[in-house]
Coordinates of C-alpha atoms (C1' of nucleotides) in Angstrom, one line a residue:
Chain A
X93 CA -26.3 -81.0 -103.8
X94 CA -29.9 -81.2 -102.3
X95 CA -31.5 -84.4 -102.4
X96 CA -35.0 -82.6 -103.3
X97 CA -35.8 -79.3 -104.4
X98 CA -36.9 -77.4 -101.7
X99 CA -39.4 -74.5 -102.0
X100 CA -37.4 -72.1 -100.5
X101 CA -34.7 -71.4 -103.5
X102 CA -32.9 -68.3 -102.5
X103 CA -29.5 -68.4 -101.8
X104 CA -28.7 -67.6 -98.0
X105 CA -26.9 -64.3 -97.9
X106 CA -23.8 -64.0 -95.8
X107 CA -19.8 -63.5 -95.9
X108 CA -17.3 -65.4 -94.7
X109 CA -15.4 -65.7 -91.5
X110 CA -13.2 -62.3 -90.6
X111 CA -15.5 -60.6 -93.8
X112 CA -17.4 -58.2 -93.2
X113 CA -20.2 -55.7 -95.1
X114 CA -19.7 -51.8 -94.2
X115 CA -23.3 -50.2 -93.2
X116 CA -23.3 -46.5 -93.6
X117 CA -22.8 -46.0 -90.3
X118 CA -19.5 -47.2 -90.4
X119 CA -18.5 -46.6 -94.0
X120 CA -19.1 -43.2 -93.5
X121 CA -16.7 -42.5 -90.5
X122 CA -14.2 -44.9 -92.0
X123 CA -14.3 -42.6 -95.2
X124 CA -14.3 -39.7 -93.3
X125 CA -11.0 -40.5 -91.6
X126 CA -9.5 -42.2 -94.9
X127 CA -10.3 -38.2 -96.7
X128 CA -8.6 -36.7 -93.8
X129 CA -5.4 -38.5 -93.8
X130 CA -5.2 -38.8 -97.6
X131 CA -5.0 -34.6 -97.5
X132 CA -2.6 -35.0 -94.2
X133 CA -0.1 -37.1 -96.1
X134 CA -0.2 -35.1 -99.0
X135 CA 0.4 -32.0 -97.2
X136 CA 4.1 -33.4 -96.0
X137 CA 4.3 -34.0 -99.8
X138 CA 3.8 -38.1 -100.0
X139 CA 2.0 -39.1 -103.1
X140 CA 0.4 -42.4 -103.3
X141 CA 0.7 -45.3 -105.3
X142 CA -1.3 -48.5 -106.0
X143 CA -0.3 -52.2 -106.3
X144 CA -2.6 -55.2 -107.3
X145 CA -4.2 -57.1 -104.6
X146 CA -2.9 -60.5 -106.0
X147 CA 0.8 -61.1 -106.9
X148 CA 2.9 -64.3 -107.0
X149 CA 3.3 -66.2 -103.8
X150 CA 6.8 -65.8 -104.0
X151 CA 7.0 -62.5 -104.3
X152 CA 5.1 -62.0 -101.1
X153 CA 6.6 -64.9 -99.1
X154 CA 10.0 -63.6 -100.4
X155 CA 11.3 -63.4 -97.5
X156 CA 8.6 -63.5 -94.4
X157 CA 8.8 -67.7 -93.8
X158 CA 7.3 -69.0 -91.1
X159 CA 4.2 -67.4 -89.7
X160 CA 3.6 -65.5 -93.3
X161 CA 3.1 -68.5 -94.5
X162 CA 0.5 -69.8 -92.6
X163 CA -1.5 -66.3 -92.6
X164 CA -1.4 -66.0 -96.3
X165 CA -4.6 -66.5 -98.7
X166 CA -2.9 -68.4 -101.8
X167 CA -4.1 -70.6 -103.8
X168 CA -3.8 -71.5 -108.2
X169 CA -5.4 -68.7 -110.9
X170 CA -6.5 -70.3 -114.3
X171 CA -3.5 -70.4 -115.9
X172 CA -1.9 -72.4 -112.6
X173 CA -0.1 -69.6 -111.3
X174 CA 0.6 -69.9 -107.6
X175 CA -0.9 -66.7 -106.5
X176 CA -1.5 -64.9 -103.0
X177 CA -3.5 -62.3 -101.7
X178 CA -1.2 -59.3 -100.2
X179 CA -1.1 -59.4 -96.5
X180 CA 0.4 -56.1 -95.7
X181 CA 1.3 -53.0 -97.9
X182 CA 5.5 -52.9 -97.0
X183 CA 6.3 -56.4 -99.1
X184 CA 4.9 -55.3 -102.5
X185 CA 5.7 -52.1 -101.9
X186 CA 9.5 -53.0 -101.5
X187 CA 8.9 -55.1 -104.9
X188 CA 7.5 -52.3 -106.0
X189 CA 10.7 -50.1 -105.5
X190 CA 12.7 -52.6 -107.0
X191 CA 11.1 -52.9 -109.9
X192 CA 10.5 -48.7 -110.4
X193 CA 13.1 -47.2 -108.9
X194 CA 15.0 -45.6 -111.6
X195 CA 11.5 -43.6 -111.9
X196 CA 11.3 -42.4 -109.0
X197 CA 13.4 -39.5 -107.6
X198 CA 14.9 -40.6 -104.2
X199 CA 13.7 -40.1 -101.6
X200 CA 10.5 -41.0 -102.0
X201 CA 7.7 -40.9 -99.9
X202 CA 4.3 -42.4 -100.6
X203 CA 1.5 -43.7 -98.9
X204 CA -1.1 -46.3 -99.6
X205 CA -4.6 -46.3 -98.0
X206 CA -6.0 -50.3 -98.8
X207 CA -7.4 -53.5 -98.0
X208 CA -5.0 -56.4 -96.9
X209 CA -6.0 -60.2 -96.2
X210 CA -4.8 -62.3 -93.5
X211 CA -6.2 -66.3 -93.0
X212 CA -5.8 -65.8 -89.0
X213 CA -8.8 -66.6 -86.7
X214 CA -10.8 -63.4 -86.0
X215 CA -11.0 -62.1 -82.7
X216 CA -12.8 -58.3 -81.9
X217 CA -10.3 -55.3 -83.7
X218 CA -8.7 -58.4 -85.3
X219 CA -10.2 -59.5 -89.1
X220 CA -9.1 -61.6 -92.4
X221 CA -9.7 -58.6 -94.5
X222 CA -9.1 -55.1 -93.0
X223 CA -8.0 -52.2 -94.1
X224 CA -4.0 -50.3 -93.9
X225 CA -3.0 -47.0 -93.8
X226 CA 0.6 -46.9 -94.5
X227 CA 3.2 -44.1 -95.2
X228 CA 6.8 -44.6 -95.5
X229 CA 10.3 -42.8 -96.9
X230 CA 12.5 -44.7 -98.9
X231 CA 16.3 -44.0 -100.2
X232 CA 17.5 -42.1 -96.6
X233 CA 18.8 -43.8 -94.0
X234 CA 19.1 -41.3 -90.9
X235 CA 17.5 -39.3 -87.6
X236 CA 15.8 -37.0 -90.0
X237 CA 13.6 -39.5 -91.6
X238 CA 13.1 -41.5 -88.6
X239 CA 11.3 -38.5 -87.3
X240 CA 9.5 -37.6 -90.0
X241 CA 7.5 -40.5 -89.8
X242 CA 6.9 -40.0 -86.0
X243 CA 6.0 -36.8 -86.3
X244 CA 3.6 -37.6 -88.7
X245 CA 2.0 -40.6 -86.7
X246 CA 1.7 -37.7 -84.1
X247 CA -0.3 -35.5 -86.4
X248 CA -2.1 -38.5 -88.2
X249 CA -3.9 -39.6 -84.5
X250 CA -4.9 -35.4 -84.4
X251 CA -6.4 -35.2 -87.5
X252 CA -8.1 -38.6 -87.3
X253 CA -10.2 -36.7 -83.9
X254 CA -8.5 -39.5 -81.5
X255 CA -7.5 -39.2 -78.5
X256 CA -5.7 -40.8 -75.4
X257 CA -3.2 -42.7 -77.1
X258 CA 0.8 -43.6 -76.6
X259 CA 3.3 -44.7 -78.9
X260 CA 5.9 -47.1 -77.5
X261 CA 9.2 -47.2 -79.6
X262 CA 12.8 -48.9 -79.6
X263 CA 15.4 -49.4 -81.5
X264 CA 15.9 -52.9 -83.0
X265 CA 19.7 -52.6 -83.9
X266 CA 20.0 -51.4 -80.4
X267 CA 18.5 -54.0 -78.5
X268 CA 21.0 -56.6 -80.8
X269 CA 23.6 -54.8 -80.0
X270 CA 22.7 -55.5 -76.5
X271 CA 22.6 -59.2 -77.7
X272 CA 25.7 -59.2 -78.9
X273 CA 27.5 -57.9 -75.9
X274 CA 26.2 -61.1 -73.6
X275 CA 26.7 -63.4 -76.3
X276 CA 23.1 -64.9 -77.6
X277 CA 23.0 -63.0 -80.5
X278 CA 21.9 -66.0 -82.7
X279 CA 19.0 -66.6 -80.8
X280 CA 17.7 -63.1 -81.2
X281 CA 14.4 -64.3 -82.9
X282 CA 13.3 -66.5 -80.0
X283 CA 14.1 -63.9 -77.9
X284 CA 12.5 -61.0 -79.4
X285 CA 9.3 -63.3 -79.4
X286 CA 9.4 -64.1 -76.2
X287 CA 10.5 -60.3 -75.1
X288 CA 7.2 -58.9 -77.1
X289 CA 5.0 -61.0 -74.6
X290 CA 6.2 -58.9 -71.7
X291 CA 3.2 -56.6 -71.8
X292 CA 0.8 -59.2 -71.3
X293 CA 2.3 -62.6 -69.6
X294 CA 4.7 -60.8 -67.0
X295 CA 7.6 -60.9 -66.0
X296 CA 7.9 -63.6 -63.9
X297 CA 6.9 -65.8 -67.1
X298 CA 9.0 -63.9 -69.6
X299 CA 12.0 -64.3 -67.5
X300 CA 11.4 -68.5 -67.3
X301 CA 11.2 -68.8 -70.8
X302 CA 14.4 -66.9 -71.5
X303 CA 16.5 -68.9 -68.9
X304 CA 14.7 -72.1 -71.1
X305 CA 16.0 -70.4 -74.3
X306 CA 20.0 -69.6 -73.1
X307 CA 20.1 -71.9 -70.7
X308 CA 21.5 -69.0 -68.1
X309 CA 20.3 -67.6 -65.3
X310 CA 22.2 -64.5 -65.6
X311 CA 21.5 -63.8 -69.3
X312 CA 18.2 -64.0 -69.1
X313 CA 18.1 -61.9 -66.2
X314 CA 20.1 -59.3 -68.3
X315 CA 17.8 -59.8 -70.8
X316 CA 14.8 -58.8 -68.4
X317 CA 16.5 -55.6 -67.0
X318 CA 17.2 -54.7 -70.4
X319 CA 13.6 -55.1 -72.0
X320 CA 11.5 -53.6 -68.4
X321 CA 11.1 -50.6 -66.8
X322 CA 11.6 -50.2 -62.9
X323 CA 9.5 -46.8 -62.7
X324 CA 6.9 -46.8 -65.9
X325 CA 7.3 -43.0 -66.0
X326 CA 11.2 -43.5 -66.6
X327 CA 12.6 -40.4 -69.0
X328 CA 13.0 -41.4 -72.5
X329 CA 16.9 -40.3 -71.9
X330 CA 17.3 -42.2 -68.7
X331 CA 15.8 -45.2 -69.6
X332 CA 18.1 -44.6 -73.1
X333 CA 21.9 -44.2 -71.1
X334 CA 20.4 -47.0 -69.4
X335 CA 19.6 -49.9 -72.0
X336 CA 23.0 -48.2 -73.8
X337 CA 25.4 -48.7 -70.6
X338 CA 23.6 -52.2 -71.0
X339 CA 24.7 -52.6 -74.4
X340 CA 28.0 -51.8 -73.8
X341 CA 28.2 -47.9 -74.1
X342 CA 27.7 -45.5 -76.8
X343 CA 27.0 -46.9 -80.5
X344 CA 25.5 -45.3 -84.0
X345 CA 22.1 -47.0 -82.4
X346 CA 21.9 -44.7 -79.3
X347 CA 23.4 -41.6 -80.8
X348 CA 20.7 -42.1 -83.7
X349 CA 17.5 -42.3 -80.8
X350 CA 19.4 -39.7 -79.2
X351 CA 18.9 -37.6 -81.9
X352 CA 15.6 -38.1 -82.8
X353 CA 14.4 -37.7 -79.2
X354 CA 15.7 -34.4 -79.7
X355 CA 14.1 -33.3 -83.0
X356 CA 10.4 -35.4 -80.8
X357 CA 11.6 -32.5 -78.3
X358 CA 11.7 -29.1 -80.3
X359 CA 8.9 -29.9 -82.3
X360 CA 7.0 -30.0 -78.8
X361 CA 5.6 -33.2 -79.4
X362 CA 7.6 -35.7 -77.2
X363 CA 5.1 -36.3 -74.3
X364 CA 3.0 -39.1 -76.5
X365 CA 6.5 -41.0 -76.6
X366 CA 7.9 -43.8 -74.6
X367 CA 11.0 -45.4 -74.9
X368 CA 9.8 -48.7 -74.4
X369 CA 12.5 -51.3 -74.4
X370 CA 10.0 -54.6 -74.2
X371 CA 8.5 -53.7 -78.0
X372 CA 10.2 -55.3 -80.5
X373 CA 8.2 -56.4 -83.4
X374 CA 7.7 -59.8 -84.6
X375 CA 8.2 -59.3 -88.7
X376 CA 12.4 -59.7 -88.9
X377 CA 12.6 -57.1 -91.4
X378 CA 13.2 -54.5 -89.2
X379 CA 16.7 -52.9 -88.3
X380 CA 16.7 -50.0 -86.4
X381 CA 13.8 -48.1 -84.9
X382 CA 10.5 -49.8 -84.4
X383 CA 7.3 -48.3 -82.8
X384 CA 3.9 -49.8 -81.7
X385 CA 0.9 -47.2 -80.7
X386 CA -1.6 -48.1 -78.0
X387 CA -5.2 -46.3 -77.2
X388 CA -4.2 -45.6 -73.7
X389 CA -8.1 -46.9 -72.6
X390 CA -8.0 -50.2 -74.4
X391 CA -4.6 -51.6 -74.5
X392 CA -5.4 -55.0 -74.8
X393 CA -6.8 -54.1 -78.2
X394 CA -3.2 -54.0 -79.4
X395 CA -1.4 -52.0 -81.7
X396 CA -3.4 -49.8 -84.1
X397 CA -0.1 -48.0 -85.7
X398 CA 3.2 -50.1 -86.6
X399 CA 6.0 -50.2 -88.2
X400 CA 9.7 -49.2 -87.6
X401 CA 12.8 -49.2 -90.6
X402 CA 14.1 -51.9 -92.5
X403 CA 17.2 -51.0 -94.4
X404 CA 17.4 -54.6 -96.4
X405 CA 14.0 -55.2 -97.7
X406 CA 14.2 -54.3 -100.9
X407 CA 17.4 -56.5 -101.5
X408 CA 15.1 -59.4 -101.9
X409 CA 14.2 -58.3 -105.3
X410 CA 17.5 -56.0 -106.1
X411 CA 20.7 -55.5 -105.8
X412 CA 19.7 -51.5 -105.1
X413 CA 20.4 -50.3 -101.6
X414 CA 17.4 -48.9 -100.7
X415 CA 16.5 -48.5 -97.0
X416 CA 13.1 -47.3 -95.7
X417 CA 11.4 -46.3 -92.6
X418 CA 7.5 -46.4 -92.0
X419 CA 4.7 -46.7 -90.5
X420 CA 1.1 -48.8 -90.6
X421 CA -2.4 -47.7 -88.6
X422 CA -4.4 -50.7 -88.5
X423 CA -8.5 -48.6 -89.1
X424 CA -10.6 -51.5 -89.0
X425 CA -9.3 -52.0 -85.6
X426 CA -9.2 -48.2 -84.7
X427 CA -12.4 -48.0 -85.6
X428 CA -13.8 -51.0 -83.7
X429 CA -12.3 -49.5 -80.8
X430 CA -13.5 -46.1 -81.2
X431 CA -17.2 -47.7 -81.6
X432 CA -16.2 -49.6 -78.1
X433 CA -15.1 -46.0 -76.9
X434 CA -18.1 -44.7 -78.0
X435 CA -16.6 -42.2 -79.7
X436 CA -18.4 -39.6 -81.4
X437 CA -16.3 -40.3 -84.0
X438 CA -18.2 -43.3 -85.0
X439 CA -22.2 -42.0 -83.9
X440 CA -22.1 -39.1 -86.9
X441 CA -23.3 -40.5 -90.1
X442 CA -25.7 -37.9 -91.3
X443 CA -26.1 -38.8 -95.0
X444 CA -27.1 -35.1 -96.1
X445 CA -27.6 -31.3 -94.7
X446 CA -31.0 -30.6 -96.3
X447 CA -33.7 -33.3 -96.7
X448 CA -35.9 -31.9 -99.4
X449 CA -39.7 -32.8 -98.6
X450 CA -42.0 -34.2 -101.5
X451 CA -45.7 -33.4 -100.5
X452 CA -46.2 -32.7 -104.0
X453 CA -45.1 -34.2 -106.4
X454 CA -46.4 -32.2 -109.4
X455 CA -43.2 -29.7 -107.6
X456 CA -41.4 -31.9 -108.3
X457 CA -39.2 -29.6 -110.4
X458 CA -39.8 -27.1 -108.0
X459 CA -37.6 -29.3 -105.6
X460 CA -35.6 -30.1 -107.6
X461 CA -34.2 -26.5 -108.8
X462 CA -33.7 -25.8 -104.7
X463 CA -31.6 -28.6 -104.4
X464 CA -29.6 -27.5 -107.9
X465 CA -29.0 -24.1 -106.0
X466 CA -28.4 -25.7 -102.6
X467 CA -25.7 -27.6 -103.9
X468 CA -23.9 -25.2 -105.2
X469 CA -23.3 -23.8 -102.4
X470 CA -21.7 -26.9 -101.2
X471 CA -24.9 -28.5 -99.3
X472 CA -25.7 -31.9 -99.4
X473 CA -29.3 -32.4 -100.0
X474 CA -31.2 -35.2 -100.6
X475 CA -34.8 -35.1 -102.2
X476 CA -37.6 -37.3 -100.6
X477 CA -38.3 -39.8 -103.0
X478 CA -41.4 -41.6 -102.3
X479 CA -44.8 -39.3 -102.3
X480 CA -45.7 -39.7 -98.3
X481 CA -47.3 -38.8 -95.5
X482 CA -45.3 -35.9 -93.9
X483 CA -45.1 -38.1 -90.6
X484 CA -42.8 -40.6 -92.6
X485 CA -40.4 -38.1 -94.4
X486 CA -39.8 -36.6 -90.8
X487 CA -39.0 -40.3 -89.8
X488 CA -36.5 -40.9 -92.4
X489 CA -34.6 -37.5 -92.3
X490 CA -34.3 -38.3 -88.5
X491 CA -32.7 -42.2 -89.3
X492 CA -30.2 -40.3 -91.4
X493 CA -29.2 -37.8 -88.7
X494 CA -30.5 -34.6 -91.4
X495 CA -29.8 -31.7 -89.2
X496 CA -32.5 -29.6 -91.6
X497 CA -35.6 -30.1 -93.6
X498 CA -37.1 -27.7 -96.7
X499 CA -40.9 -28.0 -97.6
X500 CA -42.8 -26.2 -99.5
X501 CA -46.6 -24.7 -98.5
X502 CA -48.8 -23.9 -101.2
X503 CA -48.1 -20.3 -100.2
X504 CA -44.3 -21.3 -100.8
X505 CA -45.6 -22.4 -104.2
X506 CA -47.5 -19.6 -104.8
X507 CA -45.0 -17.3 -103.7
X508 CA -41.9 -19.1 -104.7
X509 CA -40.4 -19.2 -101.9
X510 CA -39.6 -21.9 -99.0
X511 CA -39.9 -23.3 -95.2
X512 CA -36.9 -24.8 -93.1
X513 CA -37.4 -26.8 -90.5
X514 CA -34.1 -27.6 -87.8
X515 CA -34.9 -30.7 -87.1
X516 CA -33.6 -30.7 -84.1
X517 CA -34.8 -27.8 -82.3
X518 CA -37.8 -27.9 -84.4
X519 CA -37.7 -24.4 -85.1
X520 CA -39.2 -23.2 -88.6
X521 CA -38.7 -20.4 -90.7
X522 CA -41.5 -19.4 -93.0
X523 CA -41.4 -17.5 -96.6
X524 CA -37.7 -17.6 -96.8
X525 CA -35.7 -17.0 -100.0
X526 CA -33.6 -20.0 -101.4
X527 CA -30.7 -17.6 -100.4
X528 CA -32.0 -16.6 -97.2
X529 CA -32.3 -20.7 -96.4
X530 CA -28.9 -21.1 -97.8
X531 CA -27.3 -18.4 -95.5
X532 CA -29.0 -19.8 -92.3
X533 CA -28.4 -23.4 -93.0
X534 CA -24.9 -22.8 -93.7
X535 CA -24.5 -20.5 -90.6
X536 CA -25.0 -23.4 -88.6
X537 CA -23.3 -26.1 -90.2
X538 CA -20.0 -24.7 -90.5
Chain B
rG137 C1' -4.2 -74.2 -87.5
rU138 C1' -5.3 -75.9 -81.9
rG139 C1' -8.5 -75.4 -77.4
rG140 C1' -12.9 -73.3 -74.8
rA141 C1' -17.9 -70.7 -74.6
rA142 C1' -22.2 -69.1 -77.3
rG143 C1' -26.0 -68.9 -81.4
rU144 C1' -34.2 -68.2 -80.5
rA145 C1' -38.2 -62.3 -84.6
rG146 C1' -34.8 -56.4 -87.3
rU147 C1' -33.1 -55.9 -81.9
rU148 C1' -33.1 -57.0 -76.4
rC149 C1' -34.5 -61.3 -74.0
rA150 C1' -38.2 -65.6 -72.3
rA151 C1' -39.9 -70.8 -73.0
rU152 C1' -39.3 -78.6 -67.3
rG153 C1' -38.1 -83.2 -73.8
rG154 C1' -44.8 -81.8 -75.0
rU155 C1' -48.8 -76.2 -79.6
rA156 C1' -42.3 -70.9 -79.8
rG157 C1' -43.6 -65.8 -76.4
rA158 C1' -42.9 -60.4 -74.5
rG159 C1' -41.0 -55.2 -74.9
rC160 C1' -39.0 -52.1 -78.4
rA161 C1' -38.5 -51.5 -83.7
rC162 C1' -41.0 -52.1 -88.3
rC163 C1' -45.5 -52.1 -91.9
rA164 C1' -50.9 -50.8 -92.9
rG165 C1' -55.2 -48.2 -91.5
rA166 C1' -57.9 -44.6 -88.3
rU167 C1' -57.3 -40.1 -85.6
rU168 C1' -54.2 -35.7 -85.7
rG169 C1' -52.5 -32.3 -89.4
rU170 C1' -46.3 -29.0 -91.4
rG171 C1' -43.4 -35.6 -87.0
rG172 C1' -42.5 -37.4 -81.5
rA173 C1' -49.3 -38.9 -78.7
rU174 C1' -53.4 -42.5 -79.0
rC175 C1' -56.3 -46.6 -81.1
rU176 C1' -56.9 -51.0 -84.4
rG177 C1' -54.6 -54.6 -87.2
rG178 C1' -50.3 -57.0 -89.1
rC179 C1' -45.6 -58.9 -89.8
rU180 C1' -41.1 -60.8 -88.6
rG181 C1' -38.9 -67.4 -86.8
rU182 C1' -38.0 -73.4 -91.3
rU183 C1' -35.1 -71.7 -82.9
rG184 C1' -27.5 -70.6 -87.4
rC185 C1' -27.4 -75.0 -91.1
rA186 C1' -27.7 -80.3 -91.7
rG187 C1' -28.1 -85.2 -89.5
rG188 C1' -29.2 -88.6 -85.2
rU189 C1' -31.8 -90.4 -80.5
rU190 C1' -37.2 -90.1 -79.2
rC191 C1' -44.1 -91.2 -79.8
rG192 C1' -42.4 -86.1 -79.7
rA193 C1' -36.2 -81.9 -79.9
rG194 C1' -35.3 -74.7 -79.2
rC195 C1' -33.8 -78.1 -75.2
rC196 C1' -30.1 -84.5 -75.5
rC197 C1' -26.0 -86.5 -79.1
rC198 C1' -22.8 -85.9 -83.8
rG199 C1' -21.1 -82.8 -87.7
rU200 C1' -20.7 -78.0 -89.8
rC201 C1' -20.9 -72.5 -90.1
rU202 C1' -20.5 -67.9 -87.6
rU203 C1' -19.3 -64.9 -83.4
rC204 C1' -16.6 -64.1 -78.8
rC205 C1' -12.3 -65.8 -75.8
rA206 C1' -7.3 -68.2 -75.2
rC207 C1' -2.8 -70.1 -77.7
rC208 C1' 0.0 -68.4 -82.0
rC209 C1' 0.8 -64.1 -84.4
rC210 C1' -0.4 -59.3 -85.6
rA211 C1' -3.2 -53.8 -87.7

RNA sequence: GUGGAAGUAGUUCAAUGGUAGAGCACCAGAUUGUGGAUCUGGCUGUUGCAGGUUCGAGCCCCGUCUUCCACCCCA
């Protein structure tokens, strides 16, 4: 493309918009977490599955319209299939269903740990490629379920080492019902949209816009006493008889939060939930409960966990009833704002336990045995590489946060035996025993 | 996709349209000798990229890319 050759003929690294490269730093955490929710979901016996990253474009548009559309990355393979790029986990996960089903005993719960792709503009927390945690139960449509997924948002957050966060939830077949009873039902996607920018236009602006969209002053005032709270610290039961006297009295919606409020309640966990009647979700799959989760020090990052149930999805691609209930955390924007937290979560990236010093090389052997032995024992050592100046080994084990070093004197050699350094304190030990090192090191790690 | 702001060394920041600089970091050497000190030297830049105006552009103009913000939507 040049007009001359230049003498500069390298190619200019980089990635594109929303992309970005993972720096141990951050890899690490992220794996860290990804390990420890992996062995979470697993212990309330989900199993996970894969899908491919590309499918056909009408498989994934299926149903979504509108905004999908414009998000998705799709373009021709080289046969001229019209292809896409998955933007969430739920859609090929329902095709999934429908095309396995009849394997799988019902109900079954999964989860899926992966990238997704999304052509929106980038903002901080918000990317074109980022990565979902999802778990959901399919084949069971009641309170039970519903709760199950709750509680294990709950625990996910725990083991995951955050902290200070709320989940909002509602009920989607609920707040139509509520539609219904004054009559605008068929606007209920307008609506919705409009209701889901409560938290961050106001009222005053969300109730305009809804006497623009029914054309009534008294509906859309309805509408914003349904959707806000008077007193933010409303009971979840009070602020429930309330939105159901709204809706026109008792239905299978209300008795169904009613219930799993309760279960929220005797598993001691319901003080990180908030019936919150403005959150609705945008995606139109959903039918009945929905749920958005907030770090209670950055709300404006958004939500970092989503989801809610959808009792039709899977219809798109079969005839199978099959309804589902689940749940998404969004970790690239956890983590981005755990690192604006400055979470400790995010600062520990040690890349090994022992750093074993090379300021001989003719032991090399030597090292290398100690580290055979240290591993064992479940250490993660890493040998010094490059034959150094002490000064510079110290330097490195320090840039990769190594709590411990081993080096050997040429009495160690002689006597077979070894020095450890804390790196931190700068204590040593001389003339231990491989063991001996072992026992201490491991003392204070775990 | 639309609108706004920004982009200078690895990093934090300077430089009236007139020769691109400082601290930290990094590298080499000396000194020290089982590291954080000191000294000497060095490097890092086609000022995001590519054009235009000008005798001359980091600075002005156009385009483009990226980041951040808002809309939209969402994890």
């Amino acid at each position: 493309m040049s007009k001359e050759p230049k003498a500069k003929s390298i190619i200019e690294p980089r990635v594109l918009k929303g992309f970005r490269d993972f720096l141990p730093s951050m890899e690490i955490p992220k794996k860290a977490i990804t390990n420890n929710l992996e062995k979470h979901f697993r212990s309330y016996g989900f199993v996970p599955i894969d899908t491919p990253v590309l499918e056909y474009t009408e498989v994934l548009l299926g149903k979504g319209g509108g905004e999908t559309d414009k998000q998705i990355f799709h373009f021709k393979d080289n046969g001229d299939r019209d292809v896409a790029l998955r933007f969430d986990l739920t859609v090929p996960f329902a095709r999934f269903l429908a095309q396995h089903h009849s394997e799988l005993a019902l109900p079954f719960k999964r989860f899926h740990i992966d990238k997704v792709w999304r052509g929106e503009n980038p903002q901080k927390g918000r990317y074109r490629e980022f990565t979902q945690c999802d778990f959901d139960i399919v084949g069971v449509d009641n309170a039970e379920a519903d709760f199950e997924i709750l509680s294990m948002m709950d625990s996910s957050f725990s083991v995951m080492g955050v902290k200070n966060y709320q989940f909002c939830i509602a009920h989607r077949g609920l707040f139509n019902a509520f539609l219904a009873h004054h009559g605008v039902l068929e606007q209920s996607v307008e609506i919705l949209r409009t209701v889901d920018k409560l938290r961050k236009i106001g009222k005053d602006e969300v109730l305009a816009l809804l006497h623009e969209l029914t054309s009534d002053q008294e509906k859309a005032k309805a509408i914003l006493q349904y959707i806000s709270k008077e007193d933010e610290q409303e009971p979840f039961l009070t602020t429930l008889d309330r939105l159901t006297a709204l809706s026109g009295g008792e239905n299978p919606f209300s008795e169904r939060m009613r219930t799993i409020y309760s279960y929220l309640c005797n598993a001691g966990i319901e003080a990180h939930f908030t019936f919150d009647p403005s959150i609705t979700r945008g995606l139109d799959y959903y039918t009945g409960i929905v749920y958005e989760t907030f770090l209670t020090e950055l709300p404006h990052f958004g939500s970092v966990c989503s989801g809610g149930r959808y009792n039709d999805l899977a219809s798109l691609y079969t005839k199978e009833k099959l309804p589902g209930v689940g749940s998404s955390i969004g970790l690239d924007r956890l983590l981005a704002a755990l690192e604006e937290l400055g979470s400790p979560l995010v600062a520990s990236a040690s890349s090994a336990d022992v750093a074993l010093f090379n300021t001989d090389v003719t032991q090399f052997s030597t090292y290398d045995r100690i580290a055979r032995a240290m591993r064992k024992h479940g250490l993660r050592v890493s040998i010094y590489l490059l034959n150094k100046k002490q000064g510079a080994q110290y330097k490195w084990a320090e840039t990769n946060a190594i709590p411990f070093a081993v080096i050997l004197s040429e009495d160690d050699v002689q006597n077979n035996t070894l020095t450890l350094k804390n790196l931190r304190t700068r204590e040593m030990q001389n003339a231990l025993s491989t063991e001996a090192a072992i026992a201490v090191i491991t003392k204070e790690l775990f």
